[in-house]
Amino acid sequence: MKTAVETYCEMCGARVTGPSYSVKFEGSTITVCKTCYDKIKKHATLVPKNEAKKTPVKPKLVQKSQEVELDIDESYPRLIKEARERLHITTKELADRMRIQENIVKRIELGKLKPTIAEARALERILGIKLVVEVSPGKGGSEELDDQTLTLGDIIKIREGKK
């Protein structure tokens, strides 16, 4: 017994109740409902049924448990300056050891320039301090983005000047 597979329009996201259309639109082959097809038919090309049923390549899954986001400690200007002064190193000497310009070190110490992760690692090694911290992803961070995703239908409305 065959079960009916629900099809959703890849432009507006609505469930397709009538016929669905496989079209080539802006370089991608997508399945759309009749309403969306009527809107884009002058810019799209119908794809024959036998080509539309090719199985798409599944993207590789990335394990989120292995992803670690790094950031610089917010009190980096104070930490760097105190450590440099404790070691009796001038900004020029620190810049020479890091192989960067002295004005960059001064701007980092003033908090006007946030060091890159590589620069922070060099500062940690030279000054013997901890600047790079792991950031744990906030709860619901990716869920909040789901509400603001853009569909192809939204892009068409923007192009047509509709809201």
Coordinates of C-alpha atoms in Angstrom, one line a residue:
M1 CA 0.0 0.0 0.0
K2 CA 1.4 3.3 -1.0
T3 CA 1.2 6.3 1.4
A4 CA 0.8 9.8 0.0
V5 CA 3.7 12.0 0.6
E6 CA 2.8 15.6 1.6
T7 CA 4.4 18.1 -0.7
Y8 CA 5.2 21.6 0.4
C9 CA 5.9 24.6 -1.9
E10 CA 9.5 25.6 -1.7
M11 CA 8.7 29.2 -2.3
C12 CA 5.8 30.0 0.1
G13 CA 6.1 27.0 2.4
A14 CA 2.4 26.1 2.1
R15 CA 1.2 22.5 1.7
V16 CA 0.5 21.8 -2.0
T17 CA -3.1 20.6 -2.3
G18 CA -3.5 20.6 -6.1
P19 CA -0.9 19.9 -8.8
S20 CA 2.8 20.7 -8.0
Y21 CA 5.2 22.1 -10.5
S22 CA 8.9 21.3 -10.7
V23 CA 10.6 24.4 -12.2
K24 CA 14.2 25.6 -12.8
F25 CA 14.2 29.0 -11.2
E26 CA 17.4 31.2 -10.8
G27 CA 19.7 28.1 -11.1
S28 CA 17.8 25.8 -8.7
T29 CA 15.2 23.2 -9.4
I30 CA 12.3 23.6 -6.9
T31 CA 8.8 22.3 -6.4
V32 CA 6.1 25.0 -6.2
C33 CA 2.3 25.3 -5.8
K34 CA 0.0 26.6 -8.6
T35 CA -0.1 30.1 -7.1
C36 CA 3.6 30.5 -6.9
Y37 CA 4.0 29.0 -10.4
D38 CA 1.6 31.5 -11.8
K39 CA 3.8 34.3 -10.3
I40 CA 7.1 33.0 -11.6
K41 CA 6.2 31.2 -14.8
K42 CA 7.7 34.0 -17.0
H43 CA 11.0 33.7 -15.2
A44 CA 11.1 29.9 -14.7
T45 CA 11.4 26.8 -16.9
L46 CA 9.3 23.7 -16.3
V47 CA 11.4 20.6 -15.6
P48 CA 10.2 17.3 -17.1
K49 CA 8.8 14.8 -14.5
N50 CA 11.6 12.3 -15.1
E51 CA 14.3 14.9 -14.3
A52 CA 12.4 16.3 -11.3
K53 CA 12.3 12.9 -9.5
K54 CA 16.1 12.6 -9.3
T55 CA 17.1 12.1 -5.7
P56 CA 18.9 15.2 -4.3
V57 CA 22.3 14.9 -2.8
K58 CA 22.0 14.9 1.0
P59 CA 24.2 17.5 2.7
K60 CA 26.8 16.2 5.2
L61 CA 25.7 16.5 8.8
V62 CA 27.9 18.5 11.1
Q63 CA 27.9 17.3 14.7
K64 CA 27.1 20.3 16.9
S65 CA 28.7 18.7 19.9
Q66 CA 32.2 19.0 18.3
E67 CA 31.7 22.7 17.4
V68 CA 33.3 25.0 20.0
E69 CA 32.9 28.8 19.6
L70 CA 35.8 30.9 20.9
D71 CA 35.7 34.5 22.0
I72 CA 38.0 37.0 23.8
D73 CA 37.5 37.7 27.4
E74 CA 35.7 41.1 27.7
S75 CA 38.2 42.5 30.2
Y76 CA 41.1 41.9 27.7
P77 CA 42.4 45.5 27.8
R78 CA 43.0 45.5 31.5
L79 CA 44.4 41.9 31.5
I80 CA 46.9 42.7 28.7
K81 CA 48.0 46.0 30.2
E82 CA 48.5 44.6 33.7
A83 CA 50.4 41.6 32.5
R84 CA 52.6 43.7 30.2
E85 CA 53.4 46.1 33.1
R86 CA 54.0 43.2 35.5
L87 CA 56.6 41.8 33.1
H88 CA 58.2 45.3 32.6
I89 CA 57.7 45.1 28.8
T90 CA 57.0 48.2 26.7
T91 CA 54.3 48.2 24.0
K92 CA 57.1 48.4 21.4
E93 CA 58.7 45.2 22.8
L94 CA 55.4 43.4 23.0
A95 CA 54.6 44.4 19.4
D96 CA 58.0 43.2 18.2
R97 CA 57.5 39.8 19.9
M98 CA 54.1 39.5 18.3
R99 CA 55.4 40.8 15.0
I100 CA 52.7 43.5 14.7
Q101 CA 52.8 47.3 14.8
E102 CA 53.0 49.1 18.1
N103 CA 49.9 51.1 17.5
I104 CA 47.9 47.9 17.3
V105 CA 49.1 46.9 20.7
K106 CA 48.2 50.3 22.1
R107 CA 44.7 50.2 20.5
I108 CA 44.2 46.7 22.0
E109 CA 45.2 47.9 25.4
L110 CA 42.8 50.9 25.2
G111 CA 39.9 48.5 24.1
K112 CA 39.5 50.2 20.8
L113 CA 40.6 47.1 18.9
K114 CA 39.6 43.6 19.7
P115 CA 42.4 41.1 19.0
T116 CA 41.8 38.2 16.7
I117 CA 41.9 34.7 18.1
A118 CA 45.5 34.2 16.7
E119 CA 46.7 37.5 18.3
A120 CA 45.0 36.6 21.6
R121 CA 46.8 33.2 21.5
A122 CA 50.1 35.0 21.0
L123 CA 49.4 37.4 23.8
E124 CA 48.5 34.5 26.1
R125 CA 51.8 32.8 25.2
I126 CA 53.9 35.9 25.7
L127 CA 52.2 37.4 28.7
G128 CA 51.2 34.2 30.5
I129 CA 47.5 35.1 30.7
K130 CA 44.2 33.6 29.6
L131 CA 42.3 35.6 27.0
V132 CA 40.5 33.1 24.8
V133 CA 37.3 31.6 26.4
E134 CA 34.9 29.1 25.1
V135 CA 31.4 30.4 24.5
S136 CA 28.6 28.0 25.2
P137 CA 25.7 28.4 22.7
G138 CA 22.7 30.0 24.3
K139 CA 19.5 28.0 24.7
G140 CA 17.1 28.7 21.8
G141 CA 19.7 30.5 19.8
S142 CA 19.1 28.6 16.6
E143 CA 15.3 28.5 17.3
E144 CA 15.1 32.3 17.3
L145 CA 16.6 32.4 13.8
D146 CA 13.9 30.0 12.4
D147 CA 11.3 32.8 12.8
Q148 CA 13.3 35.1 10.7
T149 CA 14.2 32.9 7.8
L150 CA 13.6 34.2 4.3
T151 CA 11.7 32.1 1.7
L152 CA 12.0 32.4 -2.1
G153 CA 8.4 33.8 -2.0
D154 CA 9.7 36.6 0.3
I155 CA 12.4 37.5 -2.2
I156 CA 9.9 37.7 -5.0
K157 CA 7.7 40.0 -3.0
I158 CA 10.7 42.2 -2.3
R159 CA 11.6 42.3 -6.0
E160 CA 8.1 43.1 -7.0
G161 CA 7.9 45.9 -4.4
K162 CA 5.2 44.2 -2.3
K163 CA 5.1 43.8 1.4

